[in-house]
Amino acid sequence: MNVIETQDIVYEYPDGTKALENVNFKVDEGKIVALLGPNGAGKSTLFLHFNGILKPSSGKILFNGSPVDYNKKNLMKLRQNVGIVFQNPDDQLFAPTVMEDVAFGPMNIGLSKEEIEKRVKDSLKRVGMEGFEKKPPHHLSGGQKKRVAIAGILAMDPKIMVLDEPTSGLDPKGASQIMRLLYELNEDGMTIIISTHDVDLVPLYASTVYIISHGNIIKEGNPRTVFGDV
Ligand code: ADP
Ligand code: ADP
């Protein structure tokens, strides 16, 4: 079952930049899918379509087999189901403390105080950031910030997690910690979509790889067929 499917989507920014051209991208439920490509290839643009932040100029996006409906109520539901972790955690972490940051999403959807506290606690535990509740996010390392940003998404209990360059700017240890965490989340049933430059990490984790260049998907398949013998 494809939880997300794009059919021939084209996206043109208001200034006329054509960032996506006829992109067909499918994500099977419960899998880890990686999107590879150089800077400016269109990775972020594609990801912003997955929770309706961007609407394709033409083409279609299906979520659980149905075309995305862009009315406000539906978009809210879509955004609960599809959590996006942005490349730069500083774009995502803005509350004075780690705890408040992770609580932000659950508060926004009006959960009870008890439920919020439970979700914050469980999410921080899940990403290995217990004990950091009172810290200001800007005091954390890059890898720790990433993990708090992931906790904030987990606290929304999404079905799908989309991560833009989750390992960028991290040292090899931090990068493999994040990938291991994503692998564990996936083992527990989360569908994961990542973009990355880190070709070395992809074959270890992803079941499907797409390569994007100048807004076009130029290759797709399992990592072995896409990269040759790895
Ligand atoms: P990637 O994530 O692979 O680095 P992006 O999706 O950010 O690529 O960018 C794809 C193309 O769209 C690039 O040519 C980029 O310069 C352009 N682009 C991205 N954001 C905007 C924007 N807000 N306005 C105009 N062009 C943009
Ligand atoms: P990424 O590699 O994650 O796409 P970028 O450095 O390409 O990051 O983009 C950073 C921000 O600048 C994004 O919000 C993107 O939409 C915007 N941006 C990128 N290219 C352009 C552009 N040509 N015109 C306007 N905004 C752009």
PDB file of N, CA, C and O in Angstrom, residues 168-230:
ATOM      1  N   SER A 168      22.962  15.863   8.062  1.00  0.00           N
ATOM      2  CA  SER A 168      23.876  16.912   7.595  1.00  0.00           C
ATOM      3  C   SER A 168      24.438  17.703   8.768  1.00  0.00           C
ATOM      4  O   SER A 168      23.743  17.994   9.744  1.00  0.00           O
ATOM      5  N   GLY A 169      25.693  18.021   8.695  1.00  0.00           N
ATOM      6  CA  GLY A 169      26.353  18.807   9.726  1.00  0.00           C
ATOM      7  C   GLY A 169      26.712  18.020  10.979  1.00  0.00           C
ATOM      8  O   GLY A 169      27.235  18.582  11.935  1.00  0.00           O
ATOM      9  N   LEU A 170      26.435  16.709  10.984  1.00  0.00           N
ATOM     10  CA  LEU A 170      26.768  15.921  12.167  1.00  0.00           C
ATOM     11  C   LEU A 170      28.055  15.142  11.932  1.00  0.00           C
ATOM     12  O   LEU A 170      28.389  14.809  10.793  1.00  0.00           O
ATOM     13  N   ASP A 171      28.766  14.845  13.031  1.00  0.00           N
ATOM     14  CA  ASP A 171      29.946  13.996  12.878  1.00  0.00           C
ATOM     15  C   ASP A 171      29.459  12.559  12.625  1.00  0.00           C
ATOM     16  O   ASP A 171      28.280  12.265  12.808  1.00  0.00           O
ATOM     17  N   PRO A 172      30.378  11.672  12.200  1.00  0.00           N
ATOM     18  CA  PRO A 172      29.938  10.317  11.845  1.00  0.00           C
ATOM     19  C   PRO A 172      29.173   9.613  12.972  1.00  0.00           C
ATOM     20  O   PRO A 172      28.205   8.912  12.717  1.00  0.00           O
ATOM     21  N   LYS A 173      29.600   9.870  14.216  1.00  0.00           N
ATOM     22  CA  LYS A 173      28.934   9.216  15.337  1.00  0.00           C
ATOM     23  C   LYS A 173      27.507   9.745  15.494  1.00  0.00           C
ATOM     24  O   LYS A 173      26.552   8.973  15.615  1.00  0.00           O
ATOM     25  N   GLY A 174      27.374  11.073  15.450  1.00  0.00           N
ATOM     26  CA  GLY A 174      26.046  11.686  15.550  1.00  0.00           C
ATOM     27  C   GLY A 174      25.154  11.237  14.412  1.00  0.00           C
ATOM     28  O   GLY A 174      23.969  10.954  14.604  1.00  0.00           O
ATOM     29  N   ALA A 175      25.746  11.145  13.218  1.00  0.00           N
ATOM     30  CA  ALA A 175      24.972  10.740  12.050  1.00  0.00           C
ATOM     31  C   ALA A 175      24.482   9.302  12.202  1.00  0.00           C
ATOM     32  O   ALA A 175      23.313   9.003  11.932  1.00  0.00           O
ATOM     33  N   SER A 176      25.350   8.420  12.680  1.00  0.00           N
ATOM     34  CA  SER A 176      24.882   7.029  12.765  1.00  0.00           C
ATOM     35  C   SER A 176      23.900   6.855  13.922  1.00  0.00           C
ATOM     36  O   SER A 176      23.017   6.000  13.852  1.00  0.00           O
ATOM     37  N   GLN A 177      24.029   7.700  14.968  1.00  0.00           N
ATOM     38  CA  GLN A 177      23.025   7.668  16.052  1.00  0.00           C
ATOM     39  C   GLN A 177      21.640   8.005  15.502  1.00  0.00           C
ATOM     40  O   GLN A 177      20.654   7.337  15.812  1.00  0.00           O
ATOM     41  N   ILE A 178      21.595   9.060  14.682  1.00  0.00           N
ATOM     42  CA  ILE A 178      20.308   9.468  14.109  1.00  0.00           C
ATOM     43  C   ILE A 178      19.771   8.352  13.214  1.00  0.00           C
ATOM     44  O   ILE A 178      18.601   7.980  13.298  1.00  0.00           O
ATOM     45  N   MET A 179      20.629   7.791  12.371  1.00  0.00           N
ATOM     46  CA  MET A 179      20.157   6.746  11.463  1.00  0.00           C
ATOM     47  C   MET A 179      19.677   5.520  12.241  1.00  0.00           C
ATOM     48  O   MET A 179      18.697   4.899  11.870  1.00  0.00           O
ATOM     49  N   ARG A 180      20.388   5.195  13.325  1.00  0.00           N
ATOM     50  CA  ARG A 180      19.949   4.052  14.127  1.00  0.00           C
ATOM     51  C   ARG A 180      18.570   4.322  14.742  1.00  0.00           C
ATOM     52  O   ARG A 180      17.699   3.469  14.756  1.00  0.00           O
ATOM     53  N   LEU A 181      18.404   5.563  15.232  1.00  0.00           N
ATOM     54  CA  LEU A 181      17.101   5.945  15.799  1.00  0.00           C
ATOM     55  C   LEU A 181      15.992   5.799  14.751  1.00  0.00           C
ATOM     56  O   LEU A 181      14.921   5.245  15.018  1.00  0.00           O
ATOM     57  N   LEU A 182      16.268   6.271  13.547  1.00  0.00           N
ATOM     58  CA  LEU A 182      15.253   6.184  12.486  1.00  0.00           C
ATOM     59  C   LEU A 182      14.949   4.728  12.153  1.00  0.00           C
ATOM     60  O   LEU A 182      13.799   4.353  11.923  1.00  0.00           O
ATOM     61  N   TYR A 183      15.992   3.915  12.163  1.00  0.00           N
ATOM     62  CA  TYR A 183      15.828   2.498  11.893  1.00  0.00           C
ATOM     63  C   TYR A 183      14.930   1.851  12.949  1.00  0.00           C
ATOM     64  O   TYR A 183      14.032   1.066  12.636  1.00  0.00           O
ATOM     65  N   GLU A 184      15.157   2.240  14.212  1.00  0.00           N
ATOM     66  CA  GLU A 184      14.337   1.685  15.303  1.00  0.00           C
ATOM     67  C   GLU A 184      12.883   2.141  15.194  1.00  0.00           C
ATOM     68  O   GLU A 184      11.961   1.354  15.384  1.00  0.00           O
ATOM     69  N   LEU A 185      12.706   3.416  14.878  1.00  0.00           N
ATOM     70  CA  LEU A 185      11.335   3.929  14.714  1.00  0.00           C
ATOM     71  C   LEU A 185      10.633   3.174  13.591  1.00  0.00           C
ATOM     72  O   LEU A 185       9.459   2.819  13.683  1.00  0.00           O
ATOM     73  N   ASN A 186      11.389   2.917  12.531  1.00  0.00           N
ATOM     74  CA  ASN A 186      10.835   2.187  11.399  1.00  0.00           C
ATOM     75  C   ASN A 186      10.468   0.750  11.799  1.00  0.00           C
ATOM     76  O   ASN A 186       9.419   0.239  11.404  1.00  0.00           O
ATOM     77  N   GLU A 187      11.319   0.133  12.615  1.00  0.00           N
ATOM     78  CA  GLU A 187      11.002  -1.229  13.069  1.00  0.00           C
ATOM     79  C   GLU A 187       9.704  -1.260  13.857  1.00  0.00           C
ATOM     80  O   GLU A 187       8.988  -2.259  13.865  1.00  0.00           O
ATOM     81  N   ASP A 188       9.384  -0.154  14.507  1.00  0.00           N
ATOM     82  CA  ASP A 188       8.131  -0.058  15.256  1.00  0.00           C
ATOM     83  C   ASP A 188       6.966   0.396  14.378  1.00  0.00           C
ATOM     84  O   ASP A 188       5.900   0.717  14.882  1.00  0.00           O
ATOM     85  N   GLY A 189       7.203   0.489  13.072  1.00  0.00           N
ATOM     86  CA  GLY A 189       6.073   0.717  12.176  1.00  0.00           C
ATOM     87  C   GLY A 189       6.014   2.070  11.499  1.00  0.00           C
ATOM     88  O   GLY A 189       5.133   2.314  10.681  1.00  0.00           O
ATOM     89  N   MET A 190       6.924   2.976  11.839  1.00  0.00           N
ATOM     90  CA  MET A 190       6.889   4.311  11.225  1.00  0.00           C
ATOM     91  C   MET A 190       7.433   4.247   9.788  1.00  0.00           C
ATOM     92  O   MET A 190       8.483   3.662   9.546  1.00  0.00           O
ATOM     93  N   THR A 191       6.720   4.862   8.886  1.00  0.00           N
ATOM     94  CA  THR A 191       7.222   5.010   7.518  1.00  0.00           C
ATOM     95  C   THR A 191       8.151   6.223   7.504  1.00  0.00           C
ATOM     96  O   THR A 191       7.819   7.269   8.064  1.00  0.00           O
ATOM     97  N   ILE A 192       9.322   6.067   6.884  1.00  0.00           N
ATOM     98  CA  ILE A 192      10.323   7.138   6.954  1.00  0.00           C
ATOM     99  C   ILE A 192      10.816   7.528   5.563  1.00  0.00           C
ATOM    100  O   ILE A 192      11.134   6.673   4.737  1.00  0.00           O
ATOM    101  N   ILE A 193      10.842   8.823   5.333  1.00  0.00           N
ATOM    102  CA  ILE A 193      11.356   9.354   4.070  1.00  0.00           C
ATOM    103  C   ILE A 193      12.480  10.318   4.414  1.00  0.00           C
ATOM    104  O   ILE A 193      12.276  11.250   5.196  1.00  0.00           O
ATOM    105  N   ILE A 194      13.670  10.075   3.871  1.00  0.00           N
ATOM    106  CA  ILE A 194      14.776  10.988   4.166  1.00  0.00           C
ATOM    107  C   ILE A 194      15.418  11.483   2.866  1.00  0.00           C
ATOM    108  O   ILE A 194      15.410  10.799   1.851  1.00  0.00           O
ATOM    109  N   SER A 195      15.960  12.690   2.948  1.00  0.00           N
ATOM    110  CA  SER A 195      16.837  13.110   1.870  1.00  0.00           C
ATOM    111  C   SER A 195      18.237  13.124   2.448  1.00  0.00           C
ATOM    112  O   SER A 195      18.414  13.306   3.655  1.00  0.00           O
ATOM    113  N   THR A 196      19.204  12.885   1.632  1.00  0.00           N
ATOM    114  CA  THR A 196      20.564  12.844   2.151  1.00  0.00           C
ATOM    115  C   THR A 196      21.617  12.993   1.065  1.00  0.00           C
ATOM    116  O   THR A 196      21.376  12.735  -0.101  1.00  0.00           O
ATOM    117  N   HIS A 197      22.789  13.431   1.506  1.00  0.00           N
ATOM    118  CA  HIS A 197      23.984  13.411   0.667  1.00  0.00           C
ATOM    119  C   HIS A 197      24.822  12.196   1.031  1.00  0.00           C
ATOM    120  O   HIS A 197      25.799  11.878   0.375  1.00  0.00           O
ATOM    121  N   ASP A 198      24.436  11.583   2.161  1.00  0.00           N
ATOM    122  CA  ASP A 198      25.279  10.574   2.766  1.00  0.00           C
ATOM    123  C   ASP A 198      25.077   9.218   2.113  1.00  0.00           C
ATOM    124  O   ASP A 198      24.402   8.349   2.642  1.00  0.00           O
ATOM    125  N   VAL A 199      25.683   9.057   0.952  1.00  0.00           N
ATOM    126  CA  VAL A 199      25.490   7.845   0.163  1.00  0.00           C
ATOM    127  C   VAL A 199      25.870   6.596   0.958  1.00  0.00           C
ATOM    128  O   VAL A 199      25.265   5.542   0.807  1.00  0.00           O
ATOM    129  N   ASP A 200      26.858   6.738   1.858  1.00  0.00           N
ATOM    130  CA  ASP A 200      27.327   5.576   2.614  1.00  0.00           C
ATOM    131  C   ASP A 200      26.262   4.998   3.528  1.00  0.00           C
ATOM    132  O   ASP A 200      26.223   3.797   3.760  1.00  0.00           O
ATOM    133  N   LEU A 201      25.420   5.884   4.089  1.00  0.00           N
ATOM    134  CA  LEU A 201      24.446   5.409   5.076  1.00  0.00           C
ATOM    135  C   LEU A 201      23.203   4.797   4.427  1.00  0.00           C
ATOM    136  O   LEU A 201      22.550   3.953   5.013  1.00  0.00           O
ATOM    137  N   VAL A 202      22.915   5.228   3.210  1.00  0.00           N
ATOM    138  CA  VAL A 202      21.645   4.833   2.597  1.00  0.00           C
ATOM    139  C   VAL A 202      21.474   3.332   2.405  1.00  0.00           C
ATOM    140  O   VAL A 202      20.468   2.764   2.822  1.00  0.00           O
ATOM    141  N   PRO A 203      22.485   2.669   1.789  1.00  0.00           N
ATOM    142  CA  PRO A 203      22.282   1.238   1.536  1.00  0.00           C
ATOM    143  C   PRO A 203      22.053   0.442   2.815  1.00  0.00           C
ATOM    144  O   PRO A 203      21.432  -0.610   2.783  1.00  0.00           O
ATOM    145  N   LEU A 204      22.544   0.964   3.930  1.00  0.00           N
ATOM    146  CA  LEU A 204      22.385   0.247   5.191  1.00  0.00           C
ATOM    147  C   LEU A 204      20.941   0.262   5.674  1.00  0.00           C
ATOM    148  O   LEU A 204      20.515  -0.605   6.406  1.00  0.00           O
ATOM    149  N   TYR A 205      20.212   1.270   5.309  1.00  0.00           N
ATOM    150  CA  TYR A 205      18.901   1.457   5.931  1.00  0.00           C
ATOM    151  C   TYR A 205      17.725   1.483   4.970  1.00  0.00           C
ATOM    152  O   TYR A 205      16.652   0.996   5.304  1.00  0.00           O
ATOM    153  N   ALA A 206      17.906   2.093   3.803  1.00  0.00           N
ATOM    154  CA  ALA A 206      16.741   2.340   2.958  1.00  0.00           C
ATOM    155  C   ALA A 206      16.366   1.106   2.140  1.00  0.00           C
ATOM    156  O   ALA A 206      17.233   0.352   1.704  1.00  0.00           O
ATOM    157  N   SER A 207      15.075   0.900   1.939  1.00  0.00           N
ATOM    158  CA  SER A 207      14.658  -0.198   1.067  1.00  0.00           C
ATOM    159  C   SER A 207      14.538   0.285  -0.368  1.00  0.00           C
ATOM    160  O   SER A 207      14.698  -0.482  -1.306  1.00  0.00           O
ATOM    161  N   THR A 208      14.251   1.573  -0.529  1.00  0.00           N
ATOM    162  CA  THR A 208      14.137   2.147  -1.866  1.00  0.00           C
ATOM    163  C   THR A 208      14.892   3.467  -1.924  1.00  0.00           C
ATOM    164  O   THR A 208      14.869   4.231  -0.964  1.00  0.00           O
ATOM    165  N   VAL A 209      15.556   3.696  -3.028  1.00  0.00           N
ATOM    166  CA  VAL A 209      16.293   4.945  -3.220  1.00  0.00           C
ATOM    167  C   VAL A 209      15.806   5.610  -4.499  1.00  0.00           C
ATOM    168  O   VAL A 209      15.600   4.941  -5.514  1.00  0.00           O
ATOM    169  N   TYR A 210      15.619   6.913  -4.417  1.00  0.00           N
ATOM    170  CA  TYR A 210      15.331   7.707  -5.606  1.00  0.00           C
ATOM    171  C   TYR A 210      16.478   8.684  -5.779  1.00  0.00           C
ATOM    172  O   TYR A 210      16.956   9.264  -4.807  1.00  0.00           O
ATOM    173  N   ILE A 211      16.911   8.893  -6.991  1.00  0.00           N
ATOM    174  CA  ILE A 211      17.919   9.919  -7.243  1.00  0.00           C
ATOM    175  C   ILE A 211      17.279  11.030  -8.057  1.00  0.00           C
ATOM    176  O   ILE A 211      16.635  10.772  -9.088  1.00  0.00           O
ATOM    177  N   ILE A 212      17.443  12.253  -7.547  1.00  0.00           N
ATOM    178  CA  ILE A 212      16.826  13.399  -8.200  1.00  0.00           C
ATOM    179  C   ILE A 212      17.911  14.350  -8.694  1.00  0.00           C
ATOM    180  O   ILE A 212      18.931  14.552  -8.023  1.00  0.00           O
ATOM    181  N   SER A 213      17.699  14.888  -9.868  1.00  0.00           N
ATOM    182  CA  SER A 213      18.645  15.841 -10.439  1.00  0.00           C
ATOM    183  C   SER A 213      17.854  16.869 -11.237  1.00  0.00           C
ATOM    184  O   SER A 213      17.001  16.496 -12.049  1.00  0.00           O
ATOM    185  N   HIS A 214      18.104  18.135 -10.992  1.00  0.00           N
ATOM    186  CA  HIS A 214      17.387  19.207 -11.706  1.00  0.00           C
ATOM    187  C   HIS A 214      15.886  18.977 -11.769  1.00  0.00           C
ATOM    188  O   HIS A 214      15.272  19.141 -12.814  1.00  0.00           O
ATOM    189  N   GLY A 215      15.312  18.553 -10.646  1.00  0.00           N
ATOM    190  CA  GLY A 215      13.859  18.403 -10.589  1.00  0.00           C
ATOM    191  C   GLY A 215      13.310  17.160 -11.252  1.00  0.00           C
ATOM    192  O   GLY A 215      12.096  16.997 -11.345  1.00  0.00           O
ATOM    193  N   ASN A 216      14.198  16.268 -11.707  1.00  0.00           N
ATOM    194  CA  ASN A 216      13.760  15.012 -12.330  1.00  0.00           C
ATOM    195  C   ASN A 216      14.269  13.815 -11.543  1.00  0.00           C
ATOM    196  O   ASN A 216      15.441  13.796 -11.157  1.00  0.00           O
ATOM    197  N   ILE A 217      13.402  12.820 -11.380  1.00  0.00           N
ATOM    198  CA  ILE A 217      13.874  11.560 -10.804  1.00  0.00           C
ATOM    199  C   ILE A 217      14.606  10.821 -11.925  1.00  0.00           C
ATOM    200  O   ILE A 217      14.027  10.517 -12.965  1.00  0.00           O
ATOM    201  N   ILE A 218      15.922  10.583 -11.702  1.00  0.00           N
ATOM    202  CA  ILE A 218      16.686   9.966 -12.789  1.00  0.00           C
ATOM    203  C   ILE A 218      16.968   8.485 -12.545  1.00  0.00           C
ATOM    204  O   ILE A 218      17.387   7.785 -13.456  1.00  0.00           O
ATOM    205  N   LYS A 219      16.726   8.019 -11.314  1.00  0.00           N
ATOM    206  CA  LYS A 219      16.946   6.607 -11.019  1.00  0.00           C
ATOM    207  C   LYS A 219      16.130   6.237  -9.801  1.00  0.00           C
ATOM    208  O   LYS A 219      15.957   7.050  -8.900  1.00  0.00           O
ATOM    209  N   GLU A 220      15.657   4.990  -9.768  1.00  0.00           N
ATOM    210  CA  GLU A 220      14.972   4.532  -8.570  1.00  0.00           C
ATOM    211  C   GLU A 220      15.073   3.030  -8.474  1.00  0.00           C
ATOM    212  O   GLU A 220      15.266   2.349  -9.480  1.00  0.00           O
ATOM    213  N   GLY A 221      15.004   2.529  -7.254  1.00  0.00           N
ATOM    214  CA  GLY A 221      15.042   1.084  -7.064  1.00  0.00           C
ATOM    215  C   GLY A 221      15.629   0.755  -5.714  1.00  0.00           C
ATOM    216  O   GLY A 221      15.766   1.636  -4.863  1.00  0.00           O
ATOM    217  N   ASN A 222      15.966  -0.532  -5.512  1.00  0.00           N
ATOM    218  CA  ASN A 222      16.606  -0.837  -4.234  1.00  0.00           C
ATOM    219  C   ASN A 222      18.067  -0.404  -4.321  1.00  0.00           C
ATOM    220  O   ASN A 222      18.627  -0.284  -5.415  1.00  0.00           O
ATOM    221  N   PRO A 223      18.684  -0.132  -3.148  1.00  0.00           N
ATOM    222  CA  PRO A 223      20.030   0.446  -3.172  1.00  0.00           C
ATOM    223  C   PRO A 223      21.017  -0.373  -3.993  1.00  0.00           C
ATOM    224  O   PRO A 223      21.889   0.190  -4.653  1.00  0.00           O
ATOM    225  N   ARG A 224      20.878  -1.693  -3.991  1.00  0.00           N
ATOM    226  CA  ARG A 224      21.829  -2.527  -4.715  1.00  0.00           C
ATOM    227  C   ARG A 224      21.759  -2.272  -6.222  1.00  0.00           C
ATOM    228  O   ARG A 224      22.777  -2.136  -6.886  1.00  0.00           O
ATOM    229  N   THR A 225      20.551  -2.168  -6.753  1.00  0.00           N
ATOM    230  CA  THR A 225      20.455  -1.930  -8.194  1.00  0.00           C
ATOM    231  C   THR A 225      20.831  -0.489  -8.543  1.00  0.00           C
ATOM    232  O   THR A 225      21.414  -0.232  -9.580  1.00  0.00           O
ATOM    233  N   VAL A 226      20.508   0.443  -7.642  1.00  0.00           N
ATOM    234  CA  VAL A 226      20.796   1.846  -7.947  1.00  0.00           C
ATOM    235  C   VAL A 226      22.296   2.148  -7.866  1.00  0.00           C
ATOM    236  O   VAL A 226      22.840   2.868  -8.700  1.00  0.00           O
ATOM    237  N   PHE A 227      22.955   1.583  -6.876  1.00  0.00           N
ATOM    238  CA  PHE A 227      24.375   1.908  -6.687  1.00  0.00           C
ATOM    239  C   PHE A 227      25.315   0.862  -7.267  1.00  0.00           C
ATOM    240  O   PHE A 227      26.525   1.005  -7.195  1.00  0.00           O
ATOM    241  N   GLY A 228      24.785  -0.233  -7.787  1.00  0.00           N
ATOM    242  CA  GLY A 228      25.654  -1.322  -8.208  1.00  0.00           C
ATOM    243  C   GLY A 228      25.984  -2.162  -6.989  1.00  0.00           C
ATOM    244  O   GLY A 228      25.186  -2.236  -6.066  1.00  0.00           O
ATOM    245  N   ASP A 229      27.167  -2.767  -6.971  1.00  0.00           N
ATOM    246  CA  ASP A 229      27.509  -3.674  -5.860  1.00  0.00           C
ATOM    247  C   ASP A 229      27.922  -2.923  -4.615  1.00  0.00           C
ATOM    248  O   ASP A 229      29.047  -2.452  -4.517  1.00  0.00           O
ATOM    249  N   VAL A 230      27.008  -2.837  -3.668  1.00  0.00           N
ATOM    250  CA  VAL A 230      27.382  -2.206  -2.396  1.00  0.00           C
ATOM    251  C   VAL A 230      27.022  -3.137  -1.254  1.00  0.00           C
ATOM    252  O   VAL A 230      26.211  -4.014  -1.415  1.00  0.00           O
TER     253      VAL A 230
END
